[in-house]
Amino acid sequence: MLDVLMHFCPGCSHGTIHKLIAEVIDEMGMESNAIGITPVGCAVLAYNYIDIDWVQAAHGRACAVATAVKRLNPEKMVFTYQGDGDLAAIGAGETIHAANRGDNIVVIYVNNAVYGMTGGQMAPTTLLGMKTATTPQGRDAKLHGFPFKAGELISQLDGVCYFTRQSVHTPAAVRRAKKALRRAFDNSMEGKGLSFVEFVATCSSGWKLSPVEANRWMDENMMPFYPLSKE
Amino acid sequence: MEQEIKLLKGNEAVAEAAVRCGCDGYFGYPITPQSEILETLMELRPWETTGMVVLQAESEVAAINMIYGGASTGKRVLTSSSSPGISLMGEGLSYMAGAELPCVVVNVSRGGPGLGTIQPGQSDYFLATRAGGHGDFNMIVLAPNSVQEMYDFIFTAFDLAFRYRNPVMILSDGVIGQMMEKVTLSPALPRRTQQEIARDLRSWALTGKPAGERRNIVTSVQLDPHVQEGVNHRLQAKYKAMRENEVRCESFLCEDADYVIVAYGCSARISRKAVELAREAGLRVGLFRPITLFPFPYAELSALNARGFLSVELSAGQMVEDVRLSVGCRARVEHFGRMGGVIHSPNEVFEALTSKFTDK
């Protein structure tokens, strides 16, 4: 990690997830061998915080970018870091096909059920009834369809060797999440296929809640619909 | 050394050139009339010889973003498509120009708009020279008019792409892509090694952050508008250098010409025959062929003393605007071209010339 101020809002999960990734890369001794791909969204500037080589991808296309980075540089450890708007809406196609090809990359998917950077609009993952800037009356399935379980969809594909859903809202969850990240990165270097690590995450600004309230709201509303993996 | 000569389609020549120029990766999606490029590469299996990666992408959008990823690591990467697919690549091309990444994109163009026709067209001139994507950027555009040039320009395009760290487009058409001609093949060049990339391209390419050194970030986003404006000034200086140094063109019987046909790609081949017909009829007609469409050979065309210029394109008239910019009000400028996949014949071009310039 670089010693700089983060642009993330108070209570946001990104900072903790960034730190876990940096720790895992460091513990694996892969600082000089890792290439990360940032999305469009709140994590676009992840390259300002984790001290490795980075490429910033067009909105939703991180998995296509990662496919070529890895195939042309098979000795490198390659991962994408994407939000739910980036991965599950505009980038659903690229994500599904990278997963189906079994590209040896890690996809880190941060799902906070909302578009954070553009000001809290509905994402594919927005829960039914949830109020956002573009669903002021709450998400209505008749109008907007249903919340999208990208992780479950991806996990069905033959090229995926590991799917896990984690969070970082308690110390125990943070410890489990770090283990999951390590396993995913190990998989990618062992050539096992694509590893998909989903994080159920908070967006206190987008949800218009305090950090403490956001954690509680996530526990009560997000977790039942996006259940965490046991390990 | 004995020359290696093969009878090839234009599209096949692109595939042969890719393997022989030391290309590291091809990523593309099938679309007529250029699918033979991917098909030929899959038959050549370069991953077993040079180590070149060949991958069929799930869309043109994915393909251009794979190109973006590959280029970010300093690799020589190639994609190809035809008109509708090139439209889909626009955002990716803009990202590559913004992030200053080299790549080669081949457009074997067809008639449009929309799904249009699978038959040849030259109606992507504006797309290639004016609006490859959003934002202020340009790319060098090479227009081959033979299968040999389809082959040769892959080498030229990679040299230019890395010299300027910018996408280079080869704007071909369905005629040049599909027709067969003899091609003289050059000896294969080796791919750059990882050590060479780390040594020569580390100032920008992602090779993994060397211990104790600065990391590299490939990006086109600058949230501070003043920083972004600085990026734009740097890019514009690069495009200016392209305009000053990279103009390529060819003249045929232009010295004494009263009338000059201006044409590129397949229309240049057809128009050359029309020039011969005109000469046989006693008319002093020449052919001027821009080889780079960006940068356009404004000065070279402007230096010709003809009374009339006829821009011949398989379009409603796109390059004709650059011909007018070159000639100004000094001489008459007209356009002729069939559209929608219909190809003009040499006789049609000759008749258009005589009917449009009745004061012959």
Coordinates of C-alpha atoms in Angstrom, one line a residue:
Chain A
M1 CA 0.0 0.0 0.0
L2 CA 1.1 3.5 -0.7
D3 CA 1.0 6.1 2.1
V4 CA -1.5 8.4 0.5
L5 CA -5.0 9.7 1.4
M6 CA -7.8 7.5 0.0
H7 CA -10.7 9.1 -1.9
F8 CA -13.2 6.6 -0.6
C9 CA -16.1 7.8 1.6
P10 CA -16.1 6.9 5.4
G11 CA -17.6 3.5 5.9
C12 CA -16.8 2.3 2.4
S13 CA -15.6 -1.4 2.1
H14 CA -13.1 -0.6 -0.8
G15 CA -10.3 0.5 1.5
T16 CA -10.3 -2.7 3.6
I17 CA -10.5 -4.9 0.5
H18 CA -7.6 -3.0 -1.1
K19 CA -5.6 -3.6 2.0
L20 CA -6.3 -7.3 2.0
I21 CA -5.2 -7.6 -1.7
A22 CA -2.0 -5.7 -1.0
E23 CA -1.2 -7.9 2.0
V24 CA -1.8 -11.1 0.0
I25 CA 0.4 -9.9 -2.9
D26 CA 3.0 -9.0 -0.4
E27 CA 2.9 -12.3 1.5
M28 CA 3.1 -14.2 -1.8
G29 CA 6.2 -12.1 -2.8
M30 CA 4.4 -11.1 -6.0
E31 CA 4.8 -7.3 -5.9
S32 CA 7.1 -7.4 -9.0
N33 CA 5.0 -10.0 -10.8
A34 CA 1.4 -8.7 -10.4
I35 CA -0.6 -6.7 -12.9
G36 CA -4.0 -5.3 -11.8
I37 CA -6.8 -4.1 -13.9
T38 CA -9.0 -1.3 -12.5
P39 CA -12.6 -0.7 -13.6
V40 CA -14.7 2.4 -14.2
G41 CA -16.4 3.3 -11.0
C42 CA -15.3 4.1 -7.4
A43 CA -12.3 1.7 -7.7
V44 CA -11.0 3.4 -10.9
L45 CA -8.1 4.9 -8.9
A46 CA -7.1 1.7 -7.1
Y47 CA -3.8 2.2 -8.8
N48 CA -3.1 5.1 -6.5
Y49 CA -3.1 2.9 -3.4
I50 CA -1.6 -0.5 -4.3
D51 CA 2.0 -0.3 -5.4
I52 CA 2.1 -2.6 -8.4
D53 CA 1.7 -2.2 -12.2
W54 CA -1.9 -1.3 -13.3
V55 CA -3.9 -0.8 -16.4
Q56 CA -7.2 1.1 -16.2
A57 CA -9.9 -0.6 -18.4
A58 CA -12.9 0.8 -20.2
H59 CA -16.2 0.4 -18.4
G60 CA -17.1 -3.3 -18.0
R61 CA -14.2 -4.6 -20.1
A62 CA -11.7 -5.5 -17.3
C63 CA -12.0 -9.2 -17.9
A64 CA -11.3 -8.9 -21.7
V65 CA -8.3 -6.7 -20.8
A66 CA -7.1 -9.3 -18.2
T67 CA -7.6 -12.2 -20.7
A68 CA -5.0 -10.7 -23.0
V69 CA -2.6 -9.5 -20.3
K70 CA -2.5 -13.0 -18.8
R71 CA -2.4 -14.9 -22.1
L72 CA 0.5 -12.8 -23.4
N73 CA 2.2 -12.8 -20.0
P74 CA 1.4 -16.2 -18.5
E75 CA 4.1 -15.9 -15.8
K76 CA 2.3 -12.8 -14.4
M77 CA -0.3 -12.8 -11.6
V78 CA -3.3 -11.0 -13.2
F79 CA -6.5 -9.8 -11.5
T80 CA -9.4 -7.4 -12.1
Y81 CA -11.1 -5.3 -9.5
Q82 CA -14.6 -4.4 -10.4
G83 CA -17.8 -3.1 -8.9
D84 CA -21.3 -4.4 -9.6
G85 CA -22.2 -1.8 -12.2
D86 CA -19.0 -2.4 -14.1
L87 CA -19.0 -6.2 -13.9
A88 CA -22.7 -7.2 -13.8
A89 CA -24.3 -4.6 -16.0
I90 CA -22.1 -3.2 -18.9
G91 CA -19.5 -5.9 -18.4
A92 CA -21.6 -9.0 -18.0
G93 CA -20.7 -10.3 -21.4
E94 CA -16.9 -10.0 -21.0
T95 CA -17.1 -11.4 -17.5
I96 CA -19.1 -14.5 -18.5
H97 CA -16.9 -15.3 -21.5
A98 CA -13.6 -14.9 -19.6
A99 CA -15.1 -17.2 -17.0
N100 CA -16.2 -19.6 -19.6
R101 CA -12.8 -19.7 -21.2
G102 CA -11.3 -20.4 -17.9
D103 CA -8.7 -17.7 -18.1
N104 CA -6.2 -18.0 -15.3
I105 CA -7.1 -14.7 -13.6
V106 CA -8.7 -13.5 -10.4
V107 CA -11.9 -11.5 -10.6
I108 CA -12.5 -9.4 -7.5
Y109 CA -16.1 -8.3 -7.5
V110 CA -17.3 -5.7 -5.1
N111 CA -21.1 -5.7 -4.8
N112 CA -22.7 -2.8 -3.0
A113 CA -26.0 -2.9 -4.9
V114 CA -25.6 0.6 -6.3
Y115 CA -23.6 2.8 -8.7
G116 CA -21.4 4.6 -6.2
M117 CA -19.3 7.0 -8.3
T118 CA -22.1 8.4 -10.4
G119 CA -24.2 9.2 -7.4
G120 CA -26.2 6.2 -6.2
Q121 CA -28.2 5.0 -9.2
M122 CA -29.8 1.5 -9.5
A123 CA -27.4 -1.3 -10.3
P124 CA -28.4 -4.8 -11.6
T125 CA -27.8 -5.9 -8.0
T126 CA -30.1 -3.4 -6.3
L127 CA -32.5 -5.2 -4.0
L128 CA -36.3 -5.1 -4.6
G129 CA -37.8 -2.1 -2.9
M130 CA -34.4 -0.4 -2.5
K131 CA -34.5 3.3 -3.1
T132 CA -31.8 4.7 -5.4
A133 CA -31.3 7.9 -7.5
T134 CA -33.0 6.2 -10.4
T135 CA -35.5 4.1 -8.4
P136 CA -36.8 6.9 -6.1
Q137 CA -40.0 4.8 -5.3
G138 CA -37.9 1.7 -4.7
R139 CA -36.9 -1.0 -7.2
D140 CA -40.0 -2.6 -8.8
A141 CA -39.5 -5.9 -10.5
K142 CA -42.2 -5.2 -13.1
L143 CA -40.3 -2.0 -14.1
H144 CA -36.7 -2.9 -13.5
G145 CA -36.4 -6.7 -13.3
F146 CA -34.9 -8.6 -10.5
P147 CA -31.6 -8.3 -8.5
F148 CA -28.8 -10.0 -10.4
K149 CA -26.8 -12.8 -8.7
A150 CA -23.7 -12.5 -10.9
G151 CA -21.7 -14.8 -8.6
E152 CA -24.2 -17.7 -8.8
L153 CA -24.3 -17.3 -12.6
I154 CA -20.6 -17.3 -13.0
S155 CA -20.1 -20.2 -10.6
Q156 CA -22.0 -22.5 -13.1
L157 CA -19.5 -22.1 -15.8
D158 CA -16.9 -24.9 -16.5
G159 CA -14.0 -22.5 -16.7
V160 CA -14.5 -21.3 -13.1
C161 CA -12.4 -23.1 -10.5
Y162 CA -13.4 -21.1 -7.4
F163 CA -16.4 -18.9 -6.5
T164 CA -16.7 -17.4 -3.0
R165 CA -18.8 -14.7 -1.5
Q166 CA -17.1 -12.7 1.3
S167 CA -17.5 -9.5 3.3
V168 CA -15.2 -7.3 5.4
H169 CA -17.7 -5.9 7.9
T170 CA -16.4 -7.8 11.0
P171 CA -12.8 -8.8 12.0
A172 CA -13.8 -12.5 11.5
A173 CA -15.1 -11.7 8.0
V174 CA -11.9 -9.9 7.2
R175 CA -9.8 -12.9 8.2
R176 CA -12.0 -15.3 6.1
A177 CA -11.8 -12.9 3.1
K178 CA -8.1 -12.7 3.2
K179 CA -7.8 -16.5 3.1
A180 CA -10.3 -16.6 0.1
L181 CA -8.2 -14.0 -1.8
R182 CA -5.0 -16.0 -1.1
R183 CA -6.7 -19.2 -2.5
A184 CA -7.9 -17.3 -5.6
F185 CA -4.4 -15.9 -6.3
D186 CA -2.8 -19.3 -5.8
N187 CA -5.3 -20.8 -8.2
S188 CA -4.4 -18.3 -10.9
M189 CA -0.7 -19.1 -10.7
E190 CA -1.4 -22.9 -10.6
G191 CA -3.4 -22.6 -13.9
K192 CA -6.6 -23.9 -12.4
G193 CA -8.9 -21.5 -14.2
L194 CA -10.8 -18.4 -13.2
S195 CA -11.4 -17.5 -9.6
F196 CA -14.3 -15.2 -8.7
V197 CA -14.2 -13.5 -5.3
E198 CA -17.3 -11.6 -4.6
F199 CA -17.5 -9.1 -1.7
V200 CA -20.9 -8.0 -0.3
A201 CA -20.0 -4.4 0.5
T202 CA -21.3 -1.2 1.9
C203 CA -21.9 2.1 0.2
S204 CA -22.9 4.5 2.9
S205 CA -23.0 7.5 0.6
G206 CA -25.1 5.7 -2.0
W207 CA -27.4 4.2 0.6
K208 CA -27.5 7.5 2.5
L209 CA -26.7 5.8 5.8
S210 CA -24.0 6.4 8.4
P211 CA -21.2 3.8 8.3
V212 CA -22.6 2.0 11.4
E213 CA -26.2 2.0 9.9
A214 CA -24.8 0.8 6.6
N215 CA -23.2 -2.2 8.2
R216 CA -26.4 -3.1 10.0
W217 CA -28.5 -2.6 6.8
M218 CA -26.1 -4.8 4.9
D219 CA -26.4 -7.5 7.5
E220 CA -30.2 -7.4 7.5
N221 CA -30.9 -6.9 3.8
M222 CA -28.0 -7.8 1.6
M223 CA -26.8 -11.0 3.4
P224 CA -30.2 -12.9 3.1
F225 CA -30.2 -12.3 -0.6
Y226 CA -26.4 -12.6 -1.2
P227 CA -25.5 -15.2 1.4
L228 CA -21.8 -15.4 2.3
S229 CA -19.8 -18.5 1.7
K230 CA -19.1 -20.7 4.8
E231 CA -15.3 -20.3 4.4
Chain B
M1 CA 18.4 -16.0 -50.9
E2 CA 15.5 -17.4 -52.9
Q3 CA 12.4 -15.3 -52.7
E4 CA 9.3 -16.9 -51.2
I5 CA 6.3 -16.2 -53.4
K6 CA 2.7 -17.3 -52.6
L7 CA -0.7 -16.8 -54.2
L8 CA -2.8 -15.4 -51.4
K9 CA -6.1 -13.6 -50.6
G10 CA -5.6 -10.1 -49.1
N11 CA -6.9 -11.4 -45.8
E12 CA -4.6 -14.4 -45.9
A13 CA -1.7 -12.0 -46.5
V14 CA -2.5 -10.2 -43.3
A15 CA -2.3 -13.4 -41.3
E16 CA 1.0 -14.4 -43.0
A17 CA 2.4 -11.0 -42.2
A18 CA 1.3 -11.1 -38.6
V19 CA 3.2 -14.3 -38.0
R20 CA 6.3 -13.1 -39.9
C21 CA 6.5 -9.6 -38.4
G22 CA 6.9 -10.8 -34.8
C23 CA 3.3 -10.1 -33.7
D24 CA 2.6 -11.4 -30.2
G25 CA -1.1 -11.7 -30.3
Y26 CA -4.2 -11.5 -32.5
F27 CA -7.6 -11.1 -31.0
G28 CA -10.7 -10.9 -33.3
Y29 CA -14.3 -11.7 -34.0
P30 CA -15.6 -13.2 -37.2
I31 CA -17.3 -10.9 -39.7
T32 CA -17.5 -11.0 -43.5
P33 CA -15.5 -10.1 -45.6
Q34 CA -12.4 -10.5 -43.4
S35 CA -13.0 -13.8 -41.4
E36 CA -10.1 -15.5 -43.4
I37 CA -7.6 -13.5 -41.2
L38 CA -8.7 -15.4 -38.1
E39 CA -9.2 -18.7 -40.0
T40 CA -5.8 -18.5 -41.6
L41 CA -4.1 -17.8 -38.3
M42 CA -5.8 -20.8 -36.7
E43 CA -4.6 -22.9 -39.5
L44 CA -1.0 -21.5 -39.3
R45 CA -1.0 -22.3 -35.5
P46 CA 1.7 -19.7 -34.7
W47 CA 1.6 -20.5 -31.0
E48 CA 3.5 -23.7 -31.9
T49 CA 6.2 -21.8 -33.8
T50 CA 6.7 -18.1 -32.8
G51 CA 4.6 -18.3 -29.6
M52 CA 2.1 -15.8 -31.0
V53 CA -1.3 -16.0 -29.2
V54 CA -4.4 -16.2 -31.4
L55 CA -7.8 -15.9 -29.7
Q56 CA -11.4 -15.7 -31.1
A57 CA -13.1 -13.1 -28.9
E58 CA -16.8 -13.1 -28.0
S59 CA -17.3 -9.7 -29.7
E60 CA -15.5 -6.8 -31.3
V61 CA -15.9 -4.9 -28.1
A62 CA -14.0 -7.7 -26.2
A63 CA -11.5 -8.0 -29.0
I64 CA -10.4 -4.3 -28.9
N65 CA -10.2 -4.4 -25.1
M66 CA -8.0 -7.5 -25.3
I67 CA -5.9 -5.5 -27.7
Y68 CA -5.8 -2.7 -25.1
G69 CA -4.6 -5.2 -22.4
G70 CA -2.0 -6.8 -24.6
A71 CA -0.6 -3.5 -25.8
S72 CA -0.4 -2.2 -22.2
T73 CA 2.2 -4.9 -21.6
G74 CA 4.3 -3.8 -24.5
K75 CA 3.2 -6.6 -26.9
R76 CA 2.7 -6.2 -30.6
V77 CA -1.1 -6.9 -30.9
L78 CA -3.3 -7.0 -34.0
T79 CA -7.1 -7.1 -34.5
S80 CA -9.2 -7.0 -37.6
S81 CA -12.8 -6.5 -38.5
S82 CA -15.2 -5.0 -41.0
S83 CA -17.2 -1.8 -40.8
P84 CA -19.9 -2.6 -38.2
G85 CA -17.3 -4.3 -36.0
I86 CA -15.0 -1.2 -36.3
S87 CA -17.9 1.0 -35.1
L88 CA -18.0 -1.2 -32.0
M89 CA -14.2 -0.7 -31.5
G90 CA -14.5 3.0 -31.4
E91 CA -14.4 3.4 -27.6
G92 CA -11.4 1.1 -27.3
L93 CA -9.5 2.9 -30.0
S94 CA -10.1 6.2 -28.1
Y95 CA -8.9 4.6 -24.9
M96 CA -5.7 3.4 -26.7
A97 CA -5.0 6.8 -28.1
G98 CA -5.7 8.4 -24.7
A99 CA -3.4 5.9 -22.9
E100 CA -0.9 6.1 -25.7
L101 CA -0.8 2.4 -26.6
P102 CA 0.4 0.9 -29.9
C103 CA -1.7 -1.5 -31.9
V104 CA -2.7 -2.4 -35.5
V105 CA -6.3 -2.6 -36.5
V106 CA -7.3 -3.8 -40.0
N107 CA -10.7 -2.7 -41.4
V108 CA -11.7 -4.7 -44.4
S109 CA -14.6 -2.4 -45.1
R110 CA -18.0 -3.1 -46.5
G111 CA -21.0 -1.0 -47.6
G112 CA -23.2 0.5 -45.0
P113 CA -24.9 2.1 -43.1
G114 CA -26.2 -0.4 -40.5
L115 CA -25.6 -4.1 -41.2
G116 CA -25.5 -2.9 -44.8
T117 CA -23.9 -5.4 -47.2
I118 CA -21.1 -7.9 -47.1
Q119 CA -19.9 -6.5 -50.4
P120 CA -17.1 -4.0 -50.6
G121 CA -17.4 -0.4 -49.6
Q122 CA -15.2 2.6 -48.9
S123 CA -17.6 4.5 -46.7
D124 CA -15.5 4.3 -43.5
Y125 CA -13.2 7.1 -44.6
F126 CA -14.7 9.6 -42.2
L127 CA -14.7 7.0 -39.4
A128 CA -11.0 6.2 -40.0
T129 CA -9.7 9.8 -40.5
R130 CA -12.1 11.9 -38.5
A131 CA -13.9 10.0 -35.8
G132 CA -12.4 6.6 -34.9
G133 CA -14.0 7.2 -31.5
H134 CA -14.8 10.0 -29.0
G135 CA -12.4 12.8 -28.1
D136 CA -9.7 14.6 -29.9
F137 CA -7.5 11.9 -31.4
N138 CA -6.0 10.7 -34.7
M139 CA -4.5 7.6 -35.9
I140 CA -2.3 6.9 -38.9
V141 CA -4.4 5.3 -41.6
L142 CA -2.8 3.2 -44.3
A143 CA -4.8 2.2 -47.4
P144 CA -3.4 -0.8 -49.3
N145 CA -4.4 -1.3 -53.0
S146 CA -2.9 -4.8 -53.5
V147 CA -2.5 -8.0 -51.7
Q148 CA 1.3 -7.3 -51.5
E149 CA 0.5 -4.0 -49.7
M150 CA -1.9 -5.9 -47.3
Y151 CA 1.2 -7.9 -46.4
D152 CA 3.8 -5.1 -46.4
F153 CA 1.6 -2.6 -44.5
I154 CA 1.3 -4.9 -41.4
F155 CA 5.1 -4.4 -40.9
T156 CA 4.9 -0.7 -41.6
A157 CA 1.9 -0.3 -39.3
F158 CA 3.6 -2.0 -36.4
D159 CA 6.7 0.2 -36.8
L160 CA 4.5 3.3 -36.9
A161 CA 2.3 2.2 -34.0
F162 CA 5.4 1.8 -31.7
R163 CA 7.1 4.9 -33.0
Y164 CA 4.2 7.0 -32.0
R165 CA 2.6 4.8 -29.3
N166 CA -0.7 5.1 -31.0
P167 CA -3.2 2.8 -32.9
V168 CA -2.6 2.5 -36.6
M169 CA -5.5 1.5 -38.9
I170 CA -5.1 -0.3 -42.2
L171 CA -8.2 0.7 -44.1
S172 CA -8.7 -1.9 -46.7
D173 CA -11.9 -3.0 -48.4
G174 CA -13.7 -6.2 -49.4
V175 CA -12.1 -6.2 -52.9
I176 CA -8.5 -6.1 -51.6
G177 CA -9.3 -8.5 -48.8
Q178 CA -10.9 -11.2 -51.0
M179 CA -8.9 -11.0 -54.2
M180 CA -5.9 -13.2 -54.8
E181 CA -2.5 -12.0 -56.1
K182 CA 1.1 -13.1 -55.9
V183 CA 2.8 -11.9 -52.7
T184 CA 6.5 -11.9 -52.0
L185 CA 7.0 -12.9 -48.4
S186 CA 9.8 -11.6 -46.3
P187 CA 11.9 -13.7 -43.9
A188 CA 10.2 -14.0 -40.4
L189 CA 11.3 -11.6 -37.8
P190 CA 11.5 -12.9 -34.2
R191 CA 9.1 -11.7 -31.5
R192 CA 10.5 -9.3 -28.9
T193 CA 11.7 -11.2 -25.9
Q194 CA 10.4 -10.4 -22.4
Q195 CA 13.9 -9.1 -21.6
E196 CA 13.9 -6.8 -24.7
I197 CA 10.4 -5.4 -23.7
A198 CA 11.6 -4.8 -20.1
R199 CA 14.8 -3.1 -21.4
D200 CA 13.3 -1.0 -24.2
L201 CA 9.7 -0.3 -23.2
R202 CA 9.7 -0.2 -19.4
S203 CA 9.2 3.6 -19.5
W204 CA 5.5 2.9 -20.1
A205 CA 4.8 -0.9 -20.5
L206 CA 3.6 -3.1 -17.7
T207 CA 6.2 -5.8 -17.1
G208 CA 5.7 -6.1 -13.3
K209 CA 7.0 -3.3 -11.1
P210 CA 10.8 -4.0 -10.7
A211 CA 11.8 -4.1 -7.0
G212 CA 12.5 -0.7 -5.6
E213 CA 11.4 1.1 -8.8
R214 CA 8.4 3.1 -9.8
R215 CA 5.2 1.3 -10.8
N216 CA 3.7 1.9 -14.3
I217 CA 0.1 2.9 -14.7
V218 CA -1.6 2.7 -18.1
T219 CA -4.6 5.0 -18.0
S220 CA -6.5 7.6 -20.0
V221 CA -8.3 9.2 -17.0
Q222 CA -7.2 12.5 -15.5
L223 CA -9.7 14.0 -13.1
D224 CA -7.9 17.4 -13.0
P225 CA -8.9 19.2 -16.2
H226 CA -5.6 21.1 -16.4
V227 CA -3.7 17.8 -16.3
Q228 CA -6.0 16.4 -18.9
E229 CA -5.4 19.5 -21.1
G230 CA -1.7 18.9 -20.8
V231 CA -2.2 15.3 -22.0
N232 CA -4.2 16.7 -25.0
H233 CA -1.4 19.1 -25.9
R234 CA 1.1 16.3 -25.8
L235 CA -1.1 14.1 -28.0
Q236 CA -1.7 16.9 -30.5
A237 CA 2.0 17.5 -30.8
K238 CA 2.3 13.8 -31.7
Y239 CA -0.4 14.1 -34.4
K240 CA 1.4 17.1 -35.8
A241 CA 4.6 15.1 -36.0
M242 CA 2.6 12.4 -37.9
R243 CA 1.3 15.0 -40.3
E244 CA 4.9 16.3 -40.9
N245 CA 6.6 13.0 -41.2
E246 CA 4.3 10.2 -42.3
V247 CA 2.6 11.3 -45.5
R248 CA 2.7 8.6 -48.2
C249 CA 1.3 8.9 -51.7
E250 CA 1.8 7.8 -55.3
S251 CA 1.3 9.5 -58.7
F252 CA 0.6 7.9 -62.1
L253 CA 0.8 10.1 -65.2
C254 CA 0.1 13.3 -63.2
E255 CA 2.9 15.5 -64.6
D256 CA 1.0 16.7 -67.8
A257 CA -2.5 15.8 -66.6
D258 CA -5.4 18.2 -67.3
Y259 CA -7.5 16.0 -65.1
V260 CA -6.5 13.9 -62.1
I261 CA -8.5 11.1 -60.5
V262 CA -7.9 10.8 -56.8
A263 CA -8.5 7.3 -55.4
Y264 CA -7.3 4.9 -52.8
G265 CA -7.6 1.2 -52.2
C266 CA -9.7 -0.8 -54.7
S267 CA -10.9 2.4 -56.4
A268 CA -7.3 3.3 -57.2
R269 CA -6.8 -0.1 -59.0
I270 CA -10.0 0.5 -61.0
S271 CA -9.2 4.1 -61.7
R272 CA -5.8 3.3 -63.0
K273 CA -7.5 1.3 -65.8
A274 CA -9.8 4.3 -66.3
V275 CA -6.7 6.5 -66.7
E276 CA -5.4 4.2 -69.4
L277 CA -8.8 4.3 -71.2
A278 CA -8.7 8.1 -71.1
R279 CA -5.1 8.2 -72.4
E280 CA -6.2 6.0 -75.3
A281 CA -9.0 8.4 -76.0
G282 CA -6.4 11.2 -76.2
L283 CA -7.2 12.8 -72.8
R284 CA -4.4 13.8 -70.5
V285 CA -5.6 12.2 -67.3
G286 CA -3.5 11.1 -64.3
L287 CA -4.1 9.2 -61.0
F288 CA -3.1 10.4 -57.6
R289 CA -3.3 7.8 -54.8
P290 CA -3.1 8.7 -51.2
I291 CA -1.5 5.8 -49.3
T292 CA -1.9 7.4 -45.9
L293 CA -5.4 8.8 -45.5
F294 CA -4.3 10.3 -42.2
P295 CA -2.1 12.2 -42.6
F296 CA -3.6 13.2 -46.0
P297 CA -1.2 14.3 -48.7
Y298 CA -2.6 17.8 -48.9
A299 CA 0.6 19.5 -50.1
E300 CA 1.4 16.8 -52.7
L301 CA -2.1 17.0 -54.2
S302 CA -2.1 20.7 -54.0
A303 CA 1.1 20.9 -56.1
L304 CA -0.6 19.3 -59.1
N305 CA -1.7 21.8 -61.8
A306 CA -4.7 20.0 -63.2
R307 CA -7.9 21.8 -64.2
G308 CA -10.2 19.2 -62.6
F309 CA -10.0 16.6 -59.9
L310 CA -12.3 13.6 -59.6
S311 CA -12.5 11.8 -56.3
V312 CA -13.4 8.2 -56.9
E313 CA -14.6 6.3 -53.9
L314 CA -17.1 3.5 -53.1
S315 CA -19.1 6.0 -51.0
A316 CA -21.3 9.1 -51.3
G317 CA -18.2 11.3 -51.2
Q318 CA -16.0 11.4 -48.1
M319 CA -12.4 11.7 -49.3
V320 CA -13.6 14.4 -51.7
E321 CA -13.7 16.8 -48.8
D322 CA -9.9 16.4 -48.3
V323 CA -9.4 16.8 -52.1
R324 CA -11.4 20.1 -51.9
L325 CA -9.2 21.2 -48.9
S326 CA -6.1 20.5 -51.0
V327 CA -7.2 22.1 -54.2
G328 CA -9.3 25.0 -52.8
C329 CA -11.0 27.1 -55.5
R330 CA -8.2 26.7 -57.9
A331 CA -9.8 23.9 -59.9
R332 CA -13.0 22.0 -60.1
V333 CA -13.4 19.1 -57.7
E334 CA -16.1 16.4 -58.3
H335 CA -16.9 13.1 -56.8
F336 CA -18.0 9.8 -58.4
G337 CA -18.7 6.5 -56.6
R338 CA -21.1 3.6 -56.5
M339 CA -22.5 2.6 -53.1
G340 CA -24.0 -0.2 -51.1
G341 CA -21.5 -2.8 -52.3
V342 CA -21.8 -2.0 -56.0
I343 CA -18.3 -1.6 -57.5
H344 CA -17.7 0.9 -60.3
S345 CA -16.1 -0.4 -63.5
P346 CA -13.2 1.4 -65.2
N347 CA -15.6 2.4 -68.0
E348 CA -18.0 4.0 -65.5
V349 CA -15.2 6.0 -64.0
F350 CA -14.0 7.1 -67.5
E351 CA -17.6 8.1 -68.4
A352 CA -18.0 10.0 -65.1
L353 CA -14.8 11.8 -65.8
T354 CA -15.9 12.9 -69.3
S355 CA -19.4 13.8 -68.3
K356 CA -18.5 15.8 -65.2
F357 CA -15.8 17.8 -66.9
T358 CA -17.6 18.7 -70.2
D359 CA -15.2 21.5 -71.0
K360 CA -12.5 18.8 -71.9

